[in-house]
CSV table of C-alpha atoms and ligand atoms in Angstrom, one decimal:
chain,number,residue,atom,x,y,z
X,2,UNK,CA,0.2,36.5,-15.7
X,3,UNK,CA,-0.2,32.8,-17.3
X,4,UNK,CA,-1.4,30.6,-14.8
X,5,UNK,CA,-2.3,27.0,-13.7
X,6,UNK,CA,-4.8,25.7,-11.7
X,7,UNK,CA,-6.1,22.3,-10.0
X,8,UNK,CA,-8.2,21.6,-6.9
X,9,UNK,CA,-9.0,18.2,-5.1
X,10,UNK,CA,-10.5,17.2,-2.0
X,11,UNK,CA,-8.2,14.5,-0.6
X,12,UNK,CA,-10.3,12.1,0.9
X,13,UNK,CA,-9.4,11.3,4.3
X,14,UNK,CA,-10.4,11.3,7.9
X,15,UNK,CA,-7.3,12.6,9.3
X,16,UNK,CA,-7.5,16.0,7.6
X,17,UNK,CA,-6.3,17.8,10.5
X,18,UNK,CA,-3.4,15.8,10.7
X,19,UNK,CA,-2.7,16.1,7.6
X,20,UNK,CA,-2.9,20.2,7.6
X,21,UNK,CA,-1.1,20.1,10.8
X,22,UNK,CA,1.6,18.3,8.7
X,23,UNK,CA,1.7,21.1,5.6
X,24,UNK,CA,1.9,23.7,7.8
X,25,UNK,CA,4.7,22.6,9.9
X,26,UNK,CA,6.5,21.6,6.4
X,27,UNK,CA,6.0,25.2,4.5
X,28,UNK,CA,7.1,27.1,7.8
X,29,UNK,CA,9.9,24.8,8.7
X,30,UNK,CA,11.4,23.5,6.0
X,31,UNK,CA,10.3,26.1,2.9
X,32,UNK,CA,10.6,29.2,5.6
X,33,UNK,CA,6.9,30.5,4.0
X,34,UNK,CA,4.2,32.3,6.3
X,35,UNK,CA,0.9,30.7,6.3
X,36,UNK,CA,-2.2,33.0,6.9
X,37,UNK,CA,-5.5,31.9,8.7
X,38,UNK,CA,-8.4,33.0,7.2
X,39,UNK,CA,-11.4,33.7,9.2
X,40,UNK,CA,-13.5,30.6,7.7
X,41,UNK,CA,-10.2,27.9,8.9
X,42,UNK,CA,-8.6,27.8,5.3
X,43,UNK,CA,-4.6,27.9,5.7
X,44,UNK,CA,-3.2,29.8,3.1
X,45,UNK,CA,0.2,30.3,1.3
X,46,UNK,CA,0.3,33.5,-1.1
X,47,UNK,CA,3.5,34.3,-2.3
X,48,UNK,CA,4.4,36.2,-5.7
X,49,UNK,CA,5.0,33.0,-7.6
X,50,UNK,CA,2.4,30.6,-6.4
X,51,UNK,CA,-0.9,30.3,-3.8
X,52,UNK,CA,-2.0,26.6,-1.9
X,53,UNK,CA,-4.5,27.1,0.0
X,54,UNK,CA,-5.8,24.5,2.4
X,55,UNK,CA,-9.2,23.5,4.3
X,56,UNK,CA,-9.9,20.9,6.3
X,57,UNK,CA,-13.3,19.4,6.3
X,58,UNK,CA,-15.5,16.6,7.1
X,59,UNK,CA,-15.1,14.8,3.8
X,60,UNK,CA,-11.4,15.6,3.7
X,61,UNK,CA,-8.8,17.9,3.3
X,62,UNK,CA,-9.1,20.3,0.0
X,63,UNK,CA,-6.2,21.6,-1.6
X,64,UNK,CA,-6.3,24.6,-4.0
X,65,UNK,CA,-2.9,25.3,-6.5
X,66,UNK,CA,-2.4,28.5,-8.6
X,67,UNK,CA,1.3,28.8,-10.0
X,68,UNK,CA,3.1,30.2,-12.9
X,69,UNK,CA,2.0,27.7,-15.7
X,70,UNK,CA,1.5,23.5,-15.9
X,71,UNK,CA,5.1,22.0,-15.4
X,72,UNK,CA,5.2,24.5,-11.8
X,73,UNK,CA,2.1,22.6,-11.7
X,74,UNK,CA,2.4,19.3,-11.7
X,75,UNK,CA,5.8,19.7,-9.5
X,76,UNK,CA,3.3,20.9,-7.0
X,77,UNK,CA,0.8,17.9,-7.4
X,78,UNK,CA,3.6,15.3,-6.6
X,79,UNK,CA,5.0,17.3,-3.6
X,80,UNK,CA,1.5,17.4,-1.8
X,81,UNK,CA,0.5,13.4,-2.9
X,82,UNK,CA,4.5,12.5,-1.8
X,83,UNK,CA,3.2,14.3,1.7
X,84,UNK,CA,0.0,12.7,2.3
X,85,UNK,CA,1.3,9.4,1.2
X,86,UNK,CA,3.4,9.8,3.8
X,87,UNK,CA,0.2,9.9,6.3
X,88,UNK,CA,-2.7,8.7,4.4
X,89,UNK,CA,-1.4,5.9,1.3
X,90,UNK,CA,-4.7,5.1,1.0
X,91,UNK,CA,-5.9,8.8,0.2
X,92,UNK,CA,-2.5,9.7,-1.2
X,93,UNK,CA,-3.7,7.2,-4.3
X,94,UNK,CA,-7.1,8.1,-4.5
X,95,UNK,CA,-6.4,11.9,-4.9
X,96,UNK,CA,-8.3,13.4,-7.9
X,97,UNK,CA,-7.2,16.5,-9.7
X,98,UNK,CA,-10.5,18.7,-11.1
X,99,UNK,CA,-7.8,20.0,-14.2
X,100,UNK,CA,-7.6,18.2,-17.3
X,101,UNK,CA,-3.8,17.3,-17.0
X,102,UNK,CA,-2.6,14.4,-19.3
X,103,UNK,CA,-4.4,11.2,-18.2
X,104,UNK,CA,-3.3,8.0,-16.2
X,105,UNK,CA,-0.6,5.9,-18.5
X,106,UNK,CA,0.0,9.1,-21.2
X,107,UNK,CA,3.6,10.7,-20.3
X,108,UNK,CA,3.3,13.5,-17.8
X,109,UNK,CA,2.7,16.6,-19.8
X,110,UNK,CA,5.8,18.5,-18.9
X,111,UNK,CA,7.8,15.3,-20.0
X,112,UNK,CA,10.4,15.4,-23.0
X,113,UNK,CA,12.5,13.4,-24.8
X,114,UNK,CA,15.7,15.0,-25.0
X,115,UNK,CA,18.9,14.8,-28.3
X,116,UNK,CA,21.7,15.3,-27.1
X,117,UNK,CA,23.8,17.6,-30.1
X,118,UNK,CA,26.8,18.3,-28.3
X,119,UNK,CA,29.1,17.9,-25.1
X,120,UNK,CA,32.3,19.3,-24.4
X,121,UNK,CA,34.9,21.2,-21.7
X,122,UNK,CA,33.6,24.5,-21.4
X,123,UNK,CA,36.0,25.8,-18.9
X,124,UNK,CA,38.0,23.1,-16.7
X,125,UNK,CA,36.2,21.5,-14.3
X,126,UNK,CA,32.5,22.3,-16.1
X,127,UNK,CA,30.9,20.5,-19.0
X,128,UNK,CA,28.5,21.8,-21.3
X,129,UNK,CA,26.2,19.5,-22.6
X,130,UNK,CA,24.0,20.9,-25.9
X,131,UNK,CA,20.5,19.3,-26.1
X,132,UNK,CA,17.6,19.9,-28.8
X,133,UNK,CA,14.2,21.2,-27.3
X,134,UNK,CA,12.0,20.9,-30.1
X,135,UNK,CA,9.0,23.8,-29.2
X,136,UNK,CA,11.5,25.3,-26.2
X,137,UNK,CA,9.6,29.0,-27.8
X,138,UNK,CA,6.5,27.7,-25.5
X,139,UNK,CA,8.4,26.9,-22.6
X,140,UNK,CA,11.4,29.8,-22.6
X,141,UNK,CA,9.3,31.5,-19.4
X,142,UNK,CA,8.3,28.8,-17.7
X,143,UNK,CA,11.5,28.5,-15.2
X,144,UNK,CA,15.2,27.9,-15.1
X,145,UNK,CA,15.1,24.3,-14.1
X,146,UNK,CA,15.2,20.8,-16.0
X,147,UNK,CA,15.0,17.7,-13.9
X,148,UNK,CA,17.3,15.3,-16.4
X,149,UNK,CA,16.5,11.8,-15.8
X,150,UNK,CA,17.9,8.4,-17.4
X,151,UNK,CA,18.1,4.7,-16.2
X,152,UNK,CA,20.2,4.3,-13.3
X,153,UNK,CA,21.1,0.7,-14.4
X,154,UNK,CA,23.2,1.8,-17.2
X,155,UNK,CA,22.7,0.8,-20.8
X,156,UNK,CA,19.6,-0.5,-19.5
X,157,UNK,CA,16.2,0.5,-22.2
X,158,UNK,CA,14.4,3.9,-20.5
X,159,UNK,CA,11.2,3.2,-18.9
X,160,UNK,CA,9.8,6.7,-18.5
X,161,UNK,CA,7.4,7.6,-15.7
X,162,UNK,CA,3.7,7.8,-17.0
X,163,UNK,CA,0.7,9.3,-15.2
X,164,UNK,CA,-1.4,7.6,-12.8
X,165,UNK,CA,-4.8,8.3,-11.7
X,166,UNK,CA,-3.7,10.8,-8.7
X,167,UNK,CA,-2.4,13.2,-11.4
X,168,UNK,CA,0.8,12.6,-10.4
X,169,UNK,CA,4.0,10.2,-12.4
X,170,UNK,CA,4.2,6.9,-11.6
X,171,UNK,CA,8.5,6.1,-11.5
X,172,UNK,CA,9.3,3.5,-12.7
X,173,UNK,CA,10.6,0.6,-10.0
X,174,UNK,CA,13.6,-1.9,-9.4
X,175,UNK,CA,15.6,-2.5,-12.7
X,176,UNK,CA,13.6,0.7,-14.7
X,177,UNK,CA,14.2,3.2,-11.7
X,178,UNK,CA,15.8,6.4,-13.2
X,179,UNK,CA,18.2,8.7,-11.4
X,180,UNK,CA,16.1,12.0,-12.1
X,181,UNK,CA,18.7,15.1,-11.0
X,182,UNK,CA,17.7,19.1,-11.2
X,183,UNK,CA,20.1,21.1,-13.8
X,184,UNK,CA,19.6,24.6,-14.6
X,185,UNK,CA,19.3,26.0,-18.1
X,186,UNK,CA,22.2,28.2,-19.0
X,187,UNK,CA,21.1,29.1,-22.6
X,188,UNK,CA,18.4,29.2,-24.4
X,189,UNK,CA,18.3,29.5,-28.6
X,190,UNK,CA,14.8,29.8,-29.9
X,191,UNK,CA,15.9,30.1,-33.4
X,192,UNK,CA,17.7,26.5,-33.4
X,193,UNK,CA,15.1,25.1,-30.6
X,194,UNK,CA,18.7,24.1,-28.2
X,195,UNK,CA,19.3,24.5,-25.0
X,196,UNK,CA,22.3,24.6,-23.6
X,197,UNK,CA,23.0,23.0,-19.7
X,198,UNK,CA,26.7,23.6,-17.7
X,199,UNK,CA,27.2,20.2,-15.6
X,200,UNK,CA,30.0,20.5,-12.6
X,201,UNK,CA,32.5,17.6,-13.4
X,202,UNK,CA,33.2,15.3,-10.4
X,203,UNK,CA,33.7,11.8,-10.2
X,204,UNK,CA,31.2,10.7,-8.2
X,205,UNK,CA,27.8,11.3,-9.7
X,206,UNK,CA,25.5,9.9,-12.7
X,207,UNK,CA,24.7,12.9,-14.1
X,208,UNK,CA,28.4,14.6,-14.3
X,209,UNK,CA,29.6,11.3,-15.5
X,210,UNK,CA,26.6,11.4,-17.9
X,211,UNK,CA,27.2,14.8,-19.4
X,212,UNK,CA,31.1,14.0,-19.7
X,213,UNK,CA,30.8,10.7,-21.7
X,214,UNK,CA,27.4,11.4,-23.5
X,215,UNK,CA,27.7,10.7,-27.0
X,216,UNK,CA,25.8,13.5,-30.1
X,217,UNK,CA,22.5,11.5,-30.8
X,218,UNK,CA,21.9,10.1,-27.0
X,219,UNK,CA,18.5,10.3,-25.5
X,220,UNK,CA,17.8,11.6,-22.1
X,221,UNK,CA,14.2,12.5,-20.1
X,222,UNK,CA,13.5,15.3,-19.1
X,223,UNK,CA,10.6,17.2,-16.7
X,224,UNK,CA,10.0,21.0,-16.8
X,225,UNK,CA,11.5,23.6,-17.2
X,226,UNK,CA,10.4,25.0,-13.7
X,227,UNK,CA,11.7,27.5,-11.3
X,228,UNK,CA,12.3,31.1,-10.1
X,229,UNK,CA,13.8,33.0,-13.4
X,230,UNK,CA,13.5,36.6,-12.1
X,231,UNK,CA,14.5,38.2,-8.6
X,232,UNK,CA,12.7,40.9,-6.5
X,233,UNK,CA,13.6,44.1,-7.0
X,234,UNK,CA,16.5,45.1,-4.6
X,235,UNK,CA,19.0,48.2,-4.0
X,236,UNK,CA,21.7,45.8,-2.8
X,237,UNK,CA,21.8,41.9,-3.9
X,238,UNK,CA,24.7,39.5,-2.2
X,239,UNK,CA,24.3,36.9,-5.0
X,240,UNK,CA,27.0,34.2,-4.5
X,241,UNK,CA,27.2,30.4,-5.8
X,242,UNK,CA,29.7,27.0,-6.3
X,243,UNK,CA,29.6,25.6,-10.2
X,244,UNK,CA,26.1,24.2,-9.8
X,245,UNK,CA,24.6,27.7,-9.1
X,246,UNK,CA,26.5,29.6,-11.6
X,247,UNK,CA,24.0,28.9,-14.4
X,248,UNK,CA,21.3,30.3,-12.2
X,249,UNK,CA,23.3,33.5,-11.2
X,250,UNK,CA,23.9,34.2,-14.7
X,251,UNK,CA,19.8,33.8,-15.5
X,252,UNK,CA,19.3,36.0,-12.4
X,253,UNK,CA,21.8,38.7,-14.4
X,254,UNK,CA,20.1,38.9,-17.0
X,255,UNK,CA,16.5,39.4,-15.7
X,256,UNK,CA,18.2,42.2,-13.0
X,257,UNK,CA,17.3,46.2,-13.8
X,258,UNK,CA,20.2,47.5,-15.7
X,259,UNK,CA,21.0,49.5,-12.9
X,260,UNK,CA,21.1,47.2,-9.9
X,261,UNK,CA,23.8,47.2,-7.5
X,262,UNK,CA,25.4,44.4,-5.2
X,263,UNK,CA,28.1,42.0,-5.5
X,264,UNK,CA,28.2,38.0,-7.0
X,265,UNK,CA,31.0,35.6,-5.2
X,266,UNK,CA,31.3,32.5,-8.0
X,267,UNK,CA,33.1,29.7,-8.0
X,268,UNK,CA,35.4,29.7,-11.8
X,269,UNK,CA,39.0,29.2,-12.7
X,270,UNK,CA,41.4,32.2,-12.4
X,271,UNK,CA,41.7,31.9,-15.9
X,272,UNK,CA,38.4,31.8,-17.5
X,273,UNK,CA,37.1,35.4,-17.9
X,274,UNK,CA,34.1,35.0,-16.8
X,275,UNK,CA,32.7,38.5,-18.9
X,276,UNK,CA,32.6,35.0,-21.7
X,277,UNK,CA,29.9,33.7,-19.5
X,278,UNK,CA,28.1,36.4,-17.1
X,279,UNK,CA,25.7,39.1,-19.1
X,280,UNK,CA,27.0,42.1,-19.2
X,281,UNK,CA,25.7,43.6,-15.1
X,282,UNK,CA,26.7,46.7,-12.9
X,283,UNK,CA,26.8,44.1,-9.5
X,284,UNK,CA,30.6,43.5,-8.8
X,285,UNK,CA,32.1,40.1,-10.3
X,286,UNK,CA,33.8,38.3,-7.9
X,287,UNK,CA,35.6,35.0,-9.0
X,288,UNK,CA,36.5,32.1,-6.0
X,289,UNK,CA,38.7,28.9,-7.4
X,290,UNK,CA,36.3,26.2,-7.4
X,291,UNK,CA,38.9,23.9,-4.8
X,292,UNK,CA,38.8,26.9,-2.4
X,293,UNK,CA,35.1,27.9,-2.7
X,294,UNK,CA,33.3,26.3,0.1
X,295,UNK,CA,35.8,27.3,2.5
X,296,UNK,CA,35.7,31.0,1.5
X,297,UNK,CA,32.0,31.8,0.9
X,298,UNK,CA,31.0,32.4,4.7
X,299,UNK,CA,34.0,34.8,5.1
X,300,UNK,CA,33.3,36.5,1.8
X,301,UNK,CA,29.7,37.0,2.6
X,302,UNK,CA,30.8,38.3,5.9
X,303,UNK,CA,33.1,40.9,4.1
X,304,UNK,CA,30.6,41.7,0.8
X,305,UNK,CA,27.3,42.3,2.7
X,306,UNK,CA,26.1,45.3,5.7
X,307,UNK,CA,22.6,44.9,7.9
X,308,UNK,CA,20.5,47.5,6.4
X,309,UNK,CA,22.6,48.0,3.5
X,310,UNK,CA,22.4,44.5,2.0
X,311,UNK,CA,18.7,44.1,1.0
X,312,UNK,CA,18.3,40.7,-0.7
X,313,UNK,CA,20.7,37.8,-0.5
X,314,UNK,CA,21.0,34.5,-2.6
X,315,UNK,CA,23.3,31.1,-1.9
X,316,UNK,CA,22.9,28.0,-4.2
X,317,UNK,CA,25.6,25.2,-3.4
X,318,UNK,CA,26.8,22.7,-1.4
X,319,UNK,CA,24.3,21.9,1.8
X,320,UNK,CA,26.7,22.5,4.6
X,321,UNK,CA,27.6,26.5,2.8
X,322,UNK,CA,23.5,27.0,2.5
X,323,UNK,CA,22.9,26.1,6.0
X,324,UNK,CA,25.5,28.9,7.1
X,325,UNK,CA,24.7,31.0,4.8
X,326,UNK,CA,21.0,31.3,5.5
X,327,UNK,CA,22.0,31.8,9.3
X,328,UNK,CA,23.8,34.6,8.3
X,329,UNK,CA,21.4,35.9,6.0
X,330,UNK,CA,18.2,35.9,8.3
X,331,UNK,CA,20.0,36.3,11.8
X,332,UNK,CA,23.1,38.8,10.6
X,333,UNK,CA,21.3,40.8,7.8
X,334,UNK,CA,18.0,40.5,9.0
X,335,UNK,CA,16.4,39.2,5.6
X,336,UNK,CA,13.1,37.1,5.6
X,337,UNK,CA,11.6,34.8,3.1
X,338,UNK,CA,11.5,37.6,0.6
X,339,UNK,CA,14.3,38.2,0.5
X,340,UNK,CA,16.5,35.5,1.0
X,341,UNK,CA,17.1,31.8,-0.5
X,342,UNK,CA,19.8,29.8,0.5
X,343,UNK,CA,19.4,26.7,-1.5
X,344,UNK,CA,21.3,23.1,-1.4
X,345,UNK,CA,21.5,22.1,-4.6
X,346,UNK,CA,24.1,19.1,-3.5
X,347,UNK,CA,25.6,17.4,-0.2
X,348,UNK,CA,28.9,16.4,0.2
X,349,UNK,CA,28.8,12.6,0.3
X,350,UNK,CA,25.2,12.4,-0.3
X,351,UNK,CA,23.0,11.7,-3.9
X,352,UNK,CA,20.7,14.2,-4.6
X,353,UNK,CA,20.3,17.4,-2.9
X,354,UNK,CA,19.1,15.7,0.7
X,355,UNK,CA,19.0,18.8,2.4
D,420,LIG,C1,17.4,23.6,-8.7
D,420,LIG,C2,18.7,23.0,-8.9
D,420,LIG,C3,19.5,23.4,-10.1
D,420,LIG,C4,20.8,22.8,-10.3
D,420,LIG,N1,21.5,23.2,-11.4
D,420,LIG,C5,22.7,22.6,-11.6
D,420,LIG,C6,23.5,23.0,-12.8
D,420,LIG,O1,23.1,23.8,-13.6
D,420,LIG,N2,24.7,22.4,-12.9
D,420,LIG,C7,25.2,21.4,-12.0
D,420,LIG,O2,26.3,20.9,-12.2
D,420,LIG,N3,24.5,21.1,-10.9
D,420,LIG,C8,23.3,21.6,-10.7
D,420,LIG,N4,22.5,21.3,-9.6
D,420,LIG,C9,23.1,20.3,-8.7
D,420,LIG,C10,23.0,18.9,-9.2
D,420,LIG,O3,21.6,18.5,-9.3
D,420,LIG,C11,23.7,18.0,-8.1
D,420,LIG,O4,25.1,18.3,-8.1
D,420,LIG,C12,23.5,16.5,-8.4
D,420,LIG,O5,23.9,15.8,-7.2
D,420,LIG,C13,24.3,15.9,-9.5
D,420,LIG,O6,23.9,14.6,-9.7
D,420,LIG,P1,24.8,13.4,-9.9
D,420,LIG,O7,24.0,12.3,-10.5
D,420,LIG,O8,26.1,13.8,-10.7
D,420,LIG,O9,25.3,13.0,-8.4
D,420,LIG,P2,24.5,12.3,-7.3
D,420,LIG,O10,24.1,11.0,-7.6
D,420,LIG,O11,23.4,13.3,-6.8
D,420,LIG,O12,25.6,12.3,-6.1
D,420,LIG,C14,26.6,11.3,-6.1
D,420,LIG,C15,27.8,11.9,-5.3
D,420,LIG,O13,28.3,13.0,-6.0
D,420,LIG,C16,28.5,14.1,-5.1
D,420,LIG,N5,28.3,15.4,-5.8
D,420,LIG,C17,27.1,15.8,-6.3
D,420,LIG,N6,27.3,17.0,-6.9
D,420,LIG,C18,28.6,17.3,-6.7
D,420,LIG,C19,29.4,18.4,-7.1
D,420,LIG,N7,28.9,19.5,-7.7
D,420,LIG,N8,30.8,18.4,-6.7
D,420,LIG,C20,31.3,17.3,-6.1
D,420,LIG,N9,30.6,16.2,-5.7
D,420,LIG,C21,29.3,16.2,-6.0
D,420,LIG,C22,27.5,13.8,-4.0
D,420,LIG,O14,28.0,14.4,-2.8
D,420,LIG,C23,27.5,12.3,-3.9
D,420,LIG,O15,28.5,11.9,-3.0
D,420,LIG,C24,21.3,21.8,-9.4
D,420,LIG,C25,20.5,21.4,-8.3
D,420,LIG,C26,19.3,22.0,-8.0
D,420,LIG,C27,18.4,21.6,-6.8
C-alpha cells in the first residue's frame, strides 16, 4: 500500500498532559483502542492509519503513517488543533520531518475547483459537476472533498496557505471561508470531472452554493480523503439520509459481488434509485427524505439480528447517529471494526458539531 509519513517532536513540558489528552480523545470521541507498548509509546494501529505517541523529556513525539498525503495533512491539523488547545506555544512551533509544501505555498492537497455544471438531479438533491484537472492521481485517495469558499459572499477568495507547523493557516475576519465536507459521487478520469450530489435545504452555504452556482465559478477545495472500501462482512446494515447516499453508493461499488445485507436511503418514491446505486445483491431499501429521520431507528431495528448482522454503517443527521451507534454497539454487539455511525450534519447547527 501507498503511504505517507511525518514525525515531530512537539516541544513541550506538559507532554503527559498532552498524551493523557489524545488518549481520552481517540477512545472517547473516535471509539479507537490505544495499545501500550512495553517502552511507554501509546499506539493507534488500525487498517487505514497508525499514530503512535511517546512522551519524553524534550516533549511529546508523534509518529503518522496513513493512506497517502491529503489523509496526511488532515491528520497534521487534527493533532496541532489538539495541542493548541493545551500548549499554543508548542502547537505553533510544531515541526514536521516530511517535506510537505512549505510555509506560505498552498497546502498540497489544495485545488482550485470549475464549476462545469449544476442542476436537479432528483428533487430535493443537486448535482453540482466540477473539473479536477489530474483527478487520475487522486481517484484512490478517499471519498471526501472539503469544498470551501468565502463566507462573506462575493467577497475575492483568500485561500488558506501553509504555515511553519505544517499545517494551513485560514484565513481570518472578512477572508474566513466556510470550508464544508462533500462526498464524491462520480468520478470520470477520461474528462478529468467529478461529479458531487449536495442535499438542498434552505439553510446552509454550501446547498445554497451548489443550487445558484453558475458554469465557470471557482470554488477551493482540500483532499480527496476518506474511507472508500468496507471490511469484508457476511451481513452489512448500510443505511443513510441524502448526505450519506453518495457514500453508500461508493461503499457498493467497492463491496464483493456477492455480499449480502440490506441499505435503508433516504430518495423520492419516484426516483429509481437502480439510476443511481451500482448494480449490488444487498437489499435496496428507499425511505422519503421528510420521513427518514423518524424511521431509521425502527428500520434498523427491523433489518438487522445480533449475531447475524456483522458490520453496520449510519451517516446523517447527529441525533439518528447517536441512536444508531447505541444500537449498533449495545444491540448488535459490533465494535470499532465494525461499526461507524457518523454525523455528517446537526439539526440547527453549522457544520457537523457532533
Ligand atoms: C464526510 C462527510 C461527507 C459528506 N458528504 C455530503 C454529500 O455528499 N452531500 C451532502 O449534501 N452533504 C454531505 N455532507 C454533509 C454536509 O457537509 C452538511 O450537510 C453541511 O452542513 C452542509 O453545509 P451548509 O453550508 O449547506 O450548511 P451549514 O452552514 O453547515 O449549516 C447551516 C444550517 O443548515 C442545516 N443543514 C445542514 N445540512 C442540512 C441538511 N442536509 N438538511 C437540512 N438542513 C441542513 C444545519 O442544521 C444548520 O442549521 C457530508 C458530511 C461529512 C462529514
Amino acid at each position: 500500500m501507498k503511504q505517507a509519513k511525518a514525525q515531530t517532536l512537539i516541544p513541550t513540558a506538559q507532554a503527559e498532559t498532552l498524551l493523557g489528552m489524545f488518549v481520552t480523545h481517540i477512545k472517547e470521541d473516535h471509539g479507537l483502542t490505544v495499545q501500550i507498548e512495553e517502552d511507554g509509546t501509546h499506539i493507534v494501529d488500525e487498517q487505514a492509519f497508525r499514530i503512535a505517541f511517546g512522551a519524553t523529556p524534550s516533549g511529546l513525539s508523534v509518529d503518522l503513517v496513513t493512506p497517502n498525503e491529503s489523509t496526511l495533512l488532515f491528520f497534521k491539523e487534527e493533532i496541532v488543533a489538539h495541542v493548541a488547545e493545551v500548549d499554543e506555544h508548542a502547537a505553533t512551533n510544531i515541526r514536521w520531518d516530511d517535506d510537505a509544501a512549505s510555509a506560505g505555498e498552498l497546502p498540497g492537497n489544495f485545488r482550485v475547483l470549475r464549476v462545469l455544471d449544476s442542476f436537479i438531479l432528483f428533487t430535493g438533491m443537486q448535482r453540482v459537476i466540477l473539473s479536477y484537472p489530474g483527478i487520475a492521481t487522486h481517484a484512490h485517495d478517499g471519498a471526501h472533498l472539503r469544498l470551501m469558499l468565502p463566507a462573506k459572499a462575493g467577497r475575492r477568495p483568500v485561500w488558506p496557505v501553509m504555515g511553519d507547523n505544517g499545517v494551513p493557516i485560514w484565513p481570518q475576519g472578512d477572508d474566513v471561508l466556510h470550508a464544508r465536507f462533500i462526498t464524491i459521487k462520480d468520478i470520470n478520469v477520461e474528462a478529468e470531472t467529478v461529479s458531487l450530489d449536495i442535499v438542498r435545504h434552505d439553510h446552509g452555504f454550501i446547498s445554497q452554493w451548489a443550487q445558484n452556482v453558475k458554469t465557470g465559478d471557482d470554488v477551493g477545495a482540500m483532499g480527496p480523503a476518506g474511507m472508500l472500501e468496507l471490511p469484508e462482512a457476511t451481513s452489512y446494515f448500510l443505511a443513510a439520509d441524502g448526505t450519506g447516499l453518495p457514500c453508500i453508493a461508493r461503499f457498493l461499488e467497492t463491496l464483493d459481488p456477492n455480499a449480502r445485507g440490506n441499505v435503508v436511503v433516504a430518495a423520492p418514491q419516484e426516483y429509481d434509485l437502480s439510476d443511481y446505486l451500482p448494480a449490488t445483491n444487498l437489499d435496496i431499501h428507499k425511505v422519503a427524505p421528510g420521513l427518514f429521520e423518524g424511521r431509521i431507528a425502527e428500520l434498523a431495528q427491523q433489518l438487522t439480528k445480533p449475531g447475524l448482522t456483522d458490520y453496520a454503517f449510519f451517516a446523517g443527521e447527529f441525533q439518528n447517529a447517536q441512536e444508531l451507534r447505541k444500537y449498533f454497539k449495545k444491540v448488535l454487539n459490533l465494535d470499532k471494526k465494525t461499526q461507524i455511525s457518523a454525523t455528517y450534519w446537526r439539526r440547527g447547527m453549522p457544520g457537523a458539531a457532533g
